Coordinates of C-alpha atoms in Angstrom, one line a residue:
Chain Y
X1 CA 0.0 0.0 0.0
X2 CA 0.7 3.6 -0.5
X3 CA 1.8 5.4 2.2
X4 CA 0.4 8.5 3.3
X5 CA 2.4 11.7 2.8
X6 CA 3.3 13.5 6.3
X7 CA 4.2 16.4 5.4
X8 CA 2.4 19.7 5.1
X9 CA 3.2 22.6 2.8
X10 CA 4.8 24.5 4.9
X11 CA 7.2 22.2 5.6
X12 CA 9.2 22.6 2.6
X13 CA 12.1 24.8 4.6
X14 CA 12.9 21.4 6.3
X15 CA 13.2 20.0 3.0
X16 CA 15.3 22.4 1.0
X17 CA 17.9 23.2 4.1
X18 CA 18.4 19.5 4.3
X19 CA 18.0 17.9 1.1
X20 CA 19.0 18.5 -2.5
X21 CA 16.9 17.1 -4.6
X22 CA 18.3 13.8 -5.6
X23 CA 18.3 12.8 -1.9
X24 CA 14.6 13.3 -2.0
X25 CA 12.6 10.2 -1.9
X26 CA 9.8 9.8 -4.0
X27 CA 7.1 10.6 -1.6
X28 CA 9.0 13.7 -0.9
X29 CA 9.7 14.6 -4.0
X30 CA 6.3 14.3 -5.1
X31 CA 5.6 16.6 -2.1
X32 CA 7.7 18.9 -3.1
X33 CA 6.9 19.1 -6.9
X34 CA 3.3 20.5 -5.8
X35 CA 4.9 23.5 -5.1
X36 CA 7.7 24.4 -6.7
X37 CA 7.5 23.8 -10.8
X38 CA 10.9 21.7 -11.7
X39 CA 14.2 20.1 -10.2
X40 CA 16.0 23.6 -11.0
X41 CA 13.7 25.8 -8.9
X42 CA 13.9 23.2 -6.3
X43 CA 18.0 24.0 -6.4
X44 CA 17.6 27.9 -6.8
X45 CA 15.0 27.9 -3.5
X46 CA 17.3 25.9 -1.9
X47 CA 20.7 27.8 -2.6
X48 CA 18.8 31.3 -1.6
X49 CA 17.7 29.9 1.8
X50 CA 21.5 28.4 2.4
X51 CA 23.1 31.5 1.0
X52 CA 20.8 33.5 3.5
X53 CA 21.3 32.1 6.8
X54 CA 25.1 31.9 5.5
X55 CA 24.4 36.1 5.3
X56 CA 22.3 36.1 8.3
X57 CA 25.2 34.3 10.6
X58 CA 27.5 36.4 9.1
X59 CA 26.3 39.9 9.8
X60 CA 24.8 39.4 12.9
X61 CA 27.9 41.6 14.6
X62 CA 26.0 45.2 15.2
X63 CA 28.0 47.1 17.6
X64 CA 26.2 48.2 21.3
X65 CA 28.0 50.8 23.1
X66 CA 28.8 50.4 26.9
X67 CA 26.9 53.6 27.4
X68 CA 23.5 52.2 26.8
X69 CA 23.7 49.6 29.1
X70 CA 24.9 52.1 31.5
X71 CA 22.2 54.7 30.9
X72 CA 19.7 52.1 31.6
X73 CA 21.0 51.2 35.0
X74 CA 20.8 54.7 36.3
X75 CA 17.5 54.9 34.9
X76 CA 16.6 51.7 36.6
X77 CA 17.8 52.9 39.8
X78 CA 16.5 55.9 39.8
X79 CA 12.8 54.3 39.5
X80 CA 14.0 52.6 42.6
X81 CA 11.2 53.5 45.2
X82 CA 12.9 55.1 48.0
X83 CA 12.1 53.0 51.4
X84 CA 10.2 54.1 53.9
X85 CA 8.5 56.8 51.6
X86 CA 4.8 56.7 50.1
X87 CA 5.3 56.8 46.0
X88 CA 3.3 58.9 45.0
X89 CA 3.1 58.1 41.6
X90 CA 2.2 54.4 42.9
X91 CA -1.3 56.1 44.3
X92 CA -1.7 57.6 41.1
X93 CA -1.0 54.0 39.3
X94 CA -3.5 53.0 41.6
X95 CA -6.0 55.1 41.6
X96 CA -6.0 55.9 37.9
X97 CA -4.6 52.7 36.2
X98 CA -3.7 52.6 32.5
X99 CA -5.4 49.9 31.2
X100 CA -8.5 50.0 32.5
X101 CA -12.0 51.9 31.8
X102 CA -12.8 54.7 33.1
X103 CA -15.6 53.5 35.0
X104 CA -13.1 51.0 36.5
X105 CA -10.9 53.4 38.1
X106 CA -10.2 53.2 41.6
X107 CA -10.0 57.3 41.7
X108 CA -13.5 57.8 40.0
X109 CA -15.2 55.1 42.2
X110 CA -13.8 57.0 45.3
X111 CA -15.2 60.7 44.3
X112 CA -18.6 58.8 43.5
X113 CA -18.8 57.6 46.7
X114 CA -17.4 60.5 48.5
X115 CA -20.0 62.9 46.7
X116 CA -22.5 60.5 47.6
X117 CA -21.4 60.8 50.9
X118 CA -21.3 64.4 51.2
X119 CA -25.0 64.7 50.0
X120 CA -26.3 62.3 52.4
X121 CA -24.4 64.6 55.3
X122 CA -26.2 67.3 54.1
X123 CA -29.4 66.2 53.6
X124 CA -29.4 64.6 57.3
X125 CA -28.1 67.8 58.5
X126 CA -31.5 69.2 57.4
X127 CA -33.4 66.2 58.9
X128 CA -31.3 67.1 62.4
X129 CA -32.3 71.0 62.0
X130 CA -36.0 70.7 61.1
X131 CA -37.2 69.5 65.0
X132 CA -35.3 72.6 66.1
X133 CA -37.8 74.7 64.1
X134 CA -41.0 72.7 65.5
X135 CA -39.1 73.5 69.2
X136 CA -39.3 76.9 67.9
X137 CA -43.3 76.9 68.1
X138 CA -43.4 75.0 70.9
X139 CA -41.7 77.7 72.8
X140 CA -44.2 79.8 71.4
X141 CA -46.9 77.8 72.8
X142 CA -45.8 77.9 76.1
X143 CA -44.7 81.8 76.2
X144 CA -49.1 81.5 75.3
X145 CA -49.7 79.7 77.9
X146 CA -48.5 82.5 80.5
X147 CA -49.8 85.1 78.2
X148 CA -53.3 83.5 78.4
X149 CA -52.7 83.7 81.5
X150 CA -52.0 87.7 81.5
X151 CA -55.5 87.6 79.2
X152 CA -57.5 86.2 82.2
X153 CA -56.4 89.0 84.4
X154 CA -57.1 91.5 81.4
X155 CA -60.0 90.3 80.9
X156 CA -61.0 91.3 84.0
X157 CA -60.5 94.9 83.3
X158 CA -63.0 95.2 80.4
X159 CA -65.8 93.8 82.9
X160 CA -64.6 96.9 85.5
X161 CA -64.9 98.6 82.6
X162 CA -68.5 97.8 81.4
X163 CA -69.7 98.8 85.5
X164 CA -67.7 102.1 85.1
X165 CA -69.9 102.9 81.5
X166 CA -73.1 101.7 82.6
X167 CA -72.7 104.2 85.8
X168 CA -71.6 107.0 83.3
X169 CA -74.7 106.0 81.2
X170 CA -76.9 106.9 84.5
X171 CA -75.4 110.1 84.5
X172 CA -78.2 112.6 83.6
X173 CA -75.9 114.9 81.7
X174 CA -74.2 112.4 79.8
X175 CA -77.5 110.9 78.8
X176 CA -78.4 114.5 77.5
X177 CA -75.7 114.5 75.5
X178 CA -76.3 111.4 73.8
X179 CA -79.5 112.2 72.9
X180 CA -78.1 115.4 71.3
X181 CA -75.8 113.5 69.5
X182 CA -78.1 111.3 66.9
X183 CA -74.8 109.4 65.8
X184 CA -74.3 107.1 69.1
X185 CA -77.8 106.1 68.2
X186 CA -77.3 104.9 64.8
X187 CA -75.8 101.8 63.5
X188 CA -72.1 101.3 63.8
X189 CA -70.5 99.6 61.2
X190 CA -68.0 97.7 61.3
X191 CA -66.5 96.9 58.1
X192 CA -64.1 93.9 57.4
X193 CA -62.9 93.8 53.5
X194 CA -65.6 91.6 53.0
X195 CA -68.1 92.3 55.0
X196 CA -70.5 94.3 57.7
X197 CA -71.4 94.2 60.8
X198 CA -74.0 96.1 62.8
X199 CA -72.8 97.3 66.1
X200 CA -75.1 99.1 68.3
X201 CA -74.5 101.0 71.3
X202 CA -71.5 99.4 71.6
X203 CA -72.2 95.9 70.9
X204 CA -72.1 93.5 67.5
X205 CA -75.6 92.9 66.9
X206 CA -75.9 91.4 63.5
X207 CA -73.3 89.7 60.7
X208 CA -74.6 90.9 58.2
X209 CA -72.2 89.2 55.6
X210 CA -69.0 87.1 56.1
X211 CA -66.8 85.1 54.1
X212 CA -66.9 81.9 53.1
X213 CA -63.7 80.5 55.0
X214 CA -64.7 80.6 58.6
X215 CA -61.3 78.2 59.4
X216 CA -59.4 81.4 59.9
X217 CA -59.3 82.9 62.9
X218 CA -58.7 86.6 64.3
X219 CA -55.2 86.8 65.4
X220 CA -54.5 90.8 65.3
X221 CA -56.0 93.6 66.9
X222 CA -54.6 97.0 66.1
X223 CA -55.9 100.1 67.0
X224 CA -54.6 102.9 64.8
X225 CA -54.4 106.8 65.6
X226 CA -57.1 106.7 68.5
X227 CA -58.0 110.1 68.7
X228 CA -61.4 110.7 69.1
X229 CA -64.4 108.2 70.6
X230 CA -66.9 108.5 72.7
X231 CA -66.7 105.7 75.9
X232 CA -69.6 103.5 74.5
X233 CA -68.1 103.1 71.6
X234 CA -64.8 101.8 73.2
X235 CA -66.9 99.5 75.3
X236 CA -68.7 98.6 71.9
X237 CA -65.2 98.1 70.3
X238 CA -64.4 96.1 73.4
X239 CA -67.4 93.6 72.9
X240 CA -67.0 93.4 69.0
X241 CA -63.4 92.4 69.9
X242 CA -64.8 90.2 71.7
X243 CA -67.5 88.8 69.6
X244 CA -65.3 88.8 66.4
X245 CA -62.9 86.7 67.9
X246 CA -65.6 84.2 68.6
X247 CA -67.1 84.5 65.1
X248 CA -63.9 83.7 62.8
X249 CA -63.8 87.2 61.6
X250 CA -61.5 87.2 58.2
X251 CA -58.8 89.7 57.2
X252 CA -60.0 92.9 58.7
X253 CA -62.3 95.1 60.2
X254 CA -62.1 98.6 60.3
X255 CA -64.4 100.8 62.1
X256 CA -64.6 103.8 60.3
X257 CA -67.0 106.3 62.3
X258 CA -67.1 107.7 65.5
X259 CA -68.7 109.4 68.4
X260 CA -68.6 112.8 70.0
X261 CA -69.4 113.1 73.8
X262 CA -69.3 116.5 74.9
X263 CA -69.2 116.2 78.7
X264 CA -66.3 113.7 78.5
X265 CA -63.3 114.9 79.2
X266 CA -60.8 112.6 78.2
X267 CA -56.5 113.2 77.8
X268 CA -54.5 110.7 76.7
X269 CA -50.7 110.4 77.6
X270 CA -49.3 110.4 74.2
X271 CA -48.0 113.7 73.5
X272 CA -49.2 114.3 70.5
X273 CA -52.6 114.1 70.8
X274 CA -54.8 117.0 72.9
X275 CA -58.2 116.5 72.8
X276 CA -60.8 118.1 74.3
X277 CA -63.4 116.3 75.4
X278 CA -63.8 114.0 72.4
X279 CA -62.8 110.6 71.8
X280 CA -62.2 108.8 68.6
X281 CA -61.5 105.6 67.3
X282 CA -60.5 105.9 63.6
X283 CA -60.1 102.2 62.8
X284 CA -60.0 98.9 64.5
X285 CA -58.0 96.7 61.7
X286 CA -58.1 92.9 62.4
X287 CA -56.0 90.5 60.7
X288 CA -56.4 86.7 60.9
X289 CA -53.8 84.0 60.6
X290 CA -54.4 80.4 60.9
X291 CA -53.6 79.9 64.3
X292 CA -56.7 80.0 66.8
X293 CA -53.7 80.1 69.5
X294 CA -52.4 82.6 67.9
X295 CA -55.3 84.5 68.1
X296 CA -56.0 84.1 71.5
X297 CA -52.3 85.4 72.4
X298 CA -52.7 88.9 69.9
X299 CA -55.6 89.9 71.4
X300 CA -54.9 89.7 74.6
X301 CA -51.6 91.4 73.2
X302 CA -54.0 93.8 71.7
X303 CA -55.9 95.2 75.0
X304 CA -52.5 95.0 76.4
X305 CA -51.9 98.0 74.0
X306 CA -55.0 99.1 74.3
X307 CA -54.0 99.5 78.5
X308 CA -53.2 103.3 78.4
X309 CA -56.9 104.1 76.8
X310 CA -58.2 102.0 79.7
X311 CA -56.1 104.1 82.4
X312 CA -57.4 106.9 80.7
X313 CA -61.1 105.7 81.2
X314 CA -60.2 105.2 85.1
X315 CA -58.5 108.3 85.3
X316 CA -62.0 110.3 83.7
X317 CA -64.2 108.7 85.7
Chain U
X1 CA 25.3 38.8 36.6
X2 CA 26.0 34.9 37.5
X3 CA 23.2 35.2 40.1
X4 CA 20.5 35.1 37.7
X5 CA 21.9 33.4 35.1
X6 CA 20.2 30.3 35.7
X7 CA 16.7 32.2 36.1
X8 CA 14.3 31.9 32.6
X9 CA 12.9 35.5 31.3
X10 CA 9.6 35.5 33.1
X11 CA 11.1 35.1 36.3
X12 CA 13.8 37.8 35.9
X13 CA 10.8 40.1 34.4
X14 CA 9.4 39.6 37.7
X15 CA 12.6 40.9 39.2
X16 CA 12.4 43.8 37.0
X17 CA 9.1 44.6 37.9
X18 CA 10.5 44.9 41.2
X19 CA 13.3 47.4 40.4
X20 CA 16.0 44.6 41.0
X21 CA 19.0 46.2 38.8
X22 CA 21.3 42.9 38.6
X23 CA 18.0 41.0 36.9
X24 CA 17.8 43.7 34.3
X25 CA 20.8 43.7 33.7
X26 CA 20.6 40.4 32.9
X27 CA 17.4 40.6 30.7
X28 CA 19.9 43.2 29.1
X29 CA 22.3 41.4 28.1
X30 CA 20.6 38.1 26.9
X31 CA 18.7 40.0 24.4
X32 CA 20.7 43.7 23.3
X33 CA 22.3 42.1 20.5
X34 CA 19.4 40.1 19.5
X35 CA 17.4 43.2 19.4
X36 CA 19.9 45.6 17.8
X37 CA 21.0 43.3 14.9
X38 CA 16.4 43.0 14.7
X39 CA 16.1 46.6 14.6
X40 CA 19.4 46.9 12.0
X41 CA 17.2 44.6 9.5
X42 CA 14.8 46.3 10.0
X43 CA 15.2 49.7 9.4
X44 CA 17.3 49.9 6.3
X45 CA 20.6 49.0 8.0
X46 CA 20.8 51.9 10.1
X47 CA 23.3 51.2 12.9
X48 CA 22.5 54.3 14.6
X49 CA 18.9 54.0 14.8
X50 CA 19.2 50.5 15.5
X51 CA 20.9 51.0 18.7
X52 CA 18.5 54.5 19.4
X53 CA 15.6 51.7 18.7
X54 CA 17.0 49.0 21.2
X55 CA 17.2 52.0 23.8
X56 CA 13.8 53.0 23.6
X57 CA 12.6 49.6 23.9
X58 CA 14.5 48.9 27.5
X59 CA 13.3 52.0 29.1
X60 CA 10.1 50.8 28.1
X61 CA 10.9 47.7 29.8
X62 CA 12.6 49.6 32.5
X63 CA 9.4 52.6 33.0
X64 CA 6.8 50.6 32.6
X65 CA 7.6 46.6 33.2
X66 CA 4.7 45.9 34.4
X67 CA 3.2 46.3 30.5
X68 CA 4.5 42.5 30.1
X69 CA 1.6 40.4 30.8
X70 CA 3.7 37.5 32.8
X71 CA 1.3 34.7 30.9
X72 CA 3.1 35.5 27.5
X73 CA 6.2 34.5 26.7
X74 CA 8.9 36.9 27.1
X75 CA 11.1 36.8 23.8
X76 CA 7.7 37.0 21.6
X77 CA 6.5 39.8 23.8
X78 CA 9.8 41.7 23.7
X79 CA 9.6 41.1 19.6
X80 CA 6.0 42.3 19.2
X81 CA 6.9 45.5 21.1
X82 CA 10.4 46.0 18.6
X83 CA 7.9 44.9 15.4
X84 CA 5.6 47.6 16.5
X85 CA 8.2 50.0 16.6
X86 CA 9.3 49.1 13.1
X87 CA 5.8 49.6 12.3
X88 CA 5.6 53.2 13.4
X89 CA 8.8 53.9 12.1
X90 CA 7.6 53.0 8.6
X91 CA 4.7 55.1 9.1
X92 CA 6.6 58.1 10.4
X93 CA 9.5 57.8 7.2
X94 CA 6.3 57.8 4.8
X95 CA 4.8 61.0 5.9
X96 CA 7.8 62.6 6.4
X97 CA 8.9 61.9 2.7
X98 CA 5.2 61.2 1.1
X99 CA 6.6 59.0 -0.6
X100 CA 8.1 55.6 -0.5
X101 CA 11.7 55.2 1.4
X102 CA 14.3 55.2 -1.1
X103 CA 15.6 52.0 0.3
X104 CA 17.9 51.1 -3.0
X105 CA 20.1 54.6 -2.7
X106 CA 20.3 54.0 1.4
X107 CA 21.6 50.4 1.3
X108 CA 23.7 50.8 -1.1
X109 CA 25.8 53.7 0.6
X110 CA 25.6 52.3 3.7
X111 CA 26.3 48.1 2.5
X112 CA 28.9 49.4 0.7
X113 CA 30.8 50.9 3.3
X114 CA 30.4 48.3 5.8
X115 CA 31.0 45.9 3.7
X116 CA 33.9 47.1 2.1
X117 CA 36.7 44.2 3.1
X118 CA 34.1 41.4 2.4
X119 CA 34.3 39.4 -1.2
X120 CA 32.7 41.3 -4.2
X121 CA 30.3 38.3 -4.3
X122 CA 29.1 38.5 -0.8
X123 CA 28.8 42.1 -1.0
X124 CA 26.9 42.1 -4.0
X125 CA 24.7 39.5 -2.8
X126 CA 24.3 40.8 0.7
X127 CA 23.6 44.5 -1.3
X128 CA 20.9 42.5 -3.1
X129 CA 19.2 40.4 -0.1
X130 CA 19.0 43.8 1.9
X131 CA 17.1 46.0 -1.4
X132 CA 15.3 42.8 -2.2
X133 CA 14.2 42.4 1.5
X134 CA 13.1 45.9 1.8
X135 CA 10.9 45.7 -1.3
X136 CA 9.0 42.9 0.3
X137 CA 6.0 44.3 2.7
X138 CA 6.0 44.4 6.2
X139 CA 4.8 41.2 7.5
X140 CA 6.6 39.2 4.7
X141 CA 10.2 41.0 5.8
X142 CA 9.5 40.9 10.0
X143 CA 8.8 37.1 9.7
X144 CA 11.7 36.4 7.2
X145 CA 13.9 38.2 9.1
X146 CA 12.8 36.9 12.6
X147 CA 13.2 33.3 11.3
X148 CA 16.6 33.6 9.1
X149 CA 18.5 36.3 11.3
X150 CA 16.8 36.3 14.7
X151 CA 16.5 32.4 14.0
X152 CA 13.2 32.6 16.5
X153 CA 11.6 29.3 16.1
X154 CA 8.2 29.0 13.6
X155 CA 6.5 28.4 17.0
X156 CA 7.9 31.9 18.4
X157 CA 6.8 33.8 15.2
X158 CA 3.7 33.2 15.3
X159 CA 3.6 33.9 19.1
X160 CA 5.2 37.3 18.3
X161 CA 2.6 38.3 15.2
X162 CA -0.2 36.7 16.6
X163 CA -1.4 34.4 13.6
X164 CA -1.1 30.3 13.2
X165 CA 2.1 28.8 12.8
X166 CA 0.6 27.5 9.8
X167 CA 0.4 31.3 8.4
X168 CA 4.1 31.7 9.1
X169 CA 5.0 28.4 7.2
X170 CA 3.1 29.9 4.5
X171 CA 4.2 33.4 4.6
X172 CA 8.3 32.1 4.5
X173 CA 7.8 29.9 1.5
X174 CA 6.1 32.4 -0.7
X175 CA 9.0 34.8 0.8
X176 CA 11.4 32.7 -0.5
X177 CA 10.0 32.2 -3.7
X178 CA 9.7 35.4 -4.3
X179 CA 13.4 36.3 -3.0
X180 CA 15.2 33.9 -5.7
X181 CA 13.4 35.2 -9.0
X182 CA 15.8 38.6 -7.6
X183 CA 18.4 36.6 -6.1
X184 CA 18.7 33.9 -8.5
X185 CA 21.6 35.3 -10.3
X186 CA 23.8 35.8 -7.3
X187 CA 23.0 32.2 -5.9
X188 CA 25.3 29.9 -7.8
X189 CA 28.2 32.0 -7.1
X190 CA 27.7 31.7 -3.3
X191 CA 26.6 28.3 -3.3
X192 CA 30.3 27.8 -4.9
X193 CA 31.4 29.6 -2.5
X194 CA 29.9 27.8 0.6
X195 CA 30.1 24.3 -0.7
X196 CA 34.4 25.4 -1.0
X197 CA 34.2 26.5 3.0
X198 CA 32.2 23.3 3.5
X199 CA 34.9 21.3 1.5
X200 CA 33.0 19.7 -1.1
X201 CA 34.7 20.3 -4.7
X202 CA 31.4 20.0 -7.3

């Protein structure tokens, strides 16, 4: 039988450095004559290749220089880390290697998480502050608690008050007066921005519209350039205060007209106002807030300021 | 030097990696000739640039060892690195002349002059080998002249380039075909030659 060939094509170098081609056998020069054409290119192949590595072994005589080598060993030493010492360049290496992706790097993963970081600090630095505020209001609510208080005993003072007026009312002249005077017999009105109220002789008789939103509640009381009024209409202001509280009254009410009494003879302490037997109350503004608290607390803050007209009261009676 | 002598190139790579001077130097001198006389075939025969070349490649070795993936084999590796440098340097001559080296005039000068005490007929045919081997292309000339003057094994080639062993086989035969329709008129002359320093008279 036949025998196989073994050799590849490739294999041919084998062949030609080792063989001419009269010490091929047949199988190999059958091999052989599948790639090159002839006996004579078989020869010319073969003398290149010899004559090559004959070149090849021949030349291979470059000249190095001393100085290369020694170059090299400075450098290498130099590179040397130094003992004892961090490298820096070794953190760099680390935290920003070469041959990696950026979203591998040690460096970028570290400012990611320290950002992270920082954010979350902040945030729960917020968290920590915000029961500080609420603290706020609850020192509020007790500062209420002994101003409520304060509003019990001034509360007290508008009743004295009402005795004081009702035994001016039996005074014959004053009664003259007021039936001279048609205005303390008419209607007062007090005017929020929305609506009107009647108040007569000195007291909130009818609502006659209101708003909508009752959930608000009166939390201001001001009193603004008190110059003239007549002392019913101070105890009327005094109830309405009173009564408007009670009733949810919104935004404001301002009481815009007022009452002459003749025989009164009323002077206030402020400097700058001399009046002569008149008293007036140009405007009674109420603002509300959401608080009913609140509310309670400015208007006892509110006859608070409204203490010197009371001492005035005392003082003309 | 002796102390690592006995060490293969991996393990003194690992040295190097470690800044041990006594291992590169070691690494330094299996392989400077190797590399230089690589470099000289290379690039048209230049001795100057040769060496410049076999510089640049161990302080690469030396800045950055830790490039050398320890799985490879050292001697490809460090032959891949010098073929890629060929590579750019090619690149680089061509846009700096826009045109194609003129390897004939360069060879010839230089050949001649270094060759100057050698036979006419070795010199011719050594002129010839090195314009013939520079008209080849680049992967045709790296693996002829890594097999014939670096003598790397077929094995270590195709390690180096990163194809089949196969390929290589190939890529030397066609080479040499192609190499003795030049050379075919300077062969006989030199096979006289070498079958008289054998001692064969034909």
């Amino acid at each position: 039988m036949k025998e196989k060939t073994t050799y590849n094509p490739q294999d041919i170098e084998d062949l030609l450095l080792n063989k001419s081609f009269d010490e091929l056998h047949s199988d190999e020069k059958e091999f052989v004559l599948t790639h090159v054409e002839n006996e004579t290119e078989y020869k010319e192949l073969r003398n290149i290749l010899i004559s090559v590595k004959q070149i090849a072994a021949e030349q291979e005589s470059v000249y190095v220089p001393n100085r290369i080598k020694e170059d090299l060993i400075q450098l290498m030493e130099k590179k040397k880390k130094p003992f004892g010492w961090f490298n820096l360049n070794s953190i760099a290496a680390f935290l920003f290697p070469s041959n990696t992706p950026l979203f591998k790097k040690p460096g970028l993963q570290f400012a990611t998480v320290g950002l992270l970081l920082l954010f979350t600090v902040n945030i729960g630095i917020d968290f920590v502050n915000q029961p500080k505020k609420e603290l706020a209001i609850n020192t509020n609510n007790k500062s209420e608690q002994k101003e409520f208080e304060k509003e019990e005993i001034i509360e007290q003072e508008p009743k004295k008050l009402e005795e004081t007026i009702e035994k001016l009312n039996s005074n014959k002249a004053i009664e003259k007066e007021f039936k001279n005077t048609p205005s303390t017999k008419e209607t007062i009105t007090v005017q929020d921005q929305t609506g009107y109220f009647d108040v007569s002789d000195g007291k909130v008789s009818e609502v006659i519209e209101t708003r909508e939103e009752s959930d608000e509640k009166v939390n201001n009381i001001r009193i603004e350039e008190p110059k003239v009024t007549s002392v019913p209409l101070i105890k009327a202001e005094i109830n309405k205060v009173d009564f408007l509280a009670v009733a949810d009254v919104e935004e404001e009410i301002t009481v815009s007209k007022y009452i002459k009494a003749d025989n009164l003879s009323v002077t206030f302490s402020s400097p700058t106002v001399d009046l002569n037997n008149t008293v007036s109350l140009n405007s009674v503004i109420v603002s509300t807030e959401k608080s009913k608290k609140t509310t309670v607390k400015l208007k006892s803050q509110n006859l608070g300021d409204n203490s010197d007209v009371i001492d005035l009261l005392f003082v003309a009676l | 030097m002796a102390k690592y002598s006995s060490h293969t190139d991996n393990e003194i790579m690992q040295l190097v990696v470690e800044r041990d001077s006594l291992a590169f130097s070691e690494l330094y001198d299996r392989y400077n000739r190797m590399l230089v006389n690589y470099f000289y075939k290379m690039l048209w025969q230049d001795e100057e640039k040769a060496q410049d070349f076999m510089q640049d490649l161990f302080t690469k070795i030396v800045e950055k060892p830790k490039s050398f993936d320890i799985k490879r084999n050292f001697k490809t590796w460090m032959f891949s690195v010098a073929n890629n440098m060929c590579k750019n340097e090619y690149r680089k001559q061509a846009v700096r002349k826009n045109t194609s080296y003129n390897l004939d005039e360069s060879y010839q000068i230089k050949d001649t002059a270094m060759n100057a005490m050698d036979s006419l007929q070795d010199t011719q045919f050594s002129e010839k080998l090195t314009v013939e081997l520079a008209k080849l292309d680049e992967k045709q000339k790296s693996t002829f002249v890594m097999r014939y003057f670096q003598h790397l094994s077929i094995k270590e080639i195709a390690e180096t380039l990163e194809c089949s062993e196969g390929t290589i086989k190939s890529r030397l035969f066609y080479t040499l075909k192609k190499l003795t329709v030049s050379l075919k008129d300077f062969a006989p002359q030199l096979v006289k030659m070498l079958l008289i320093m054998i001692g064969i008279n034909s």
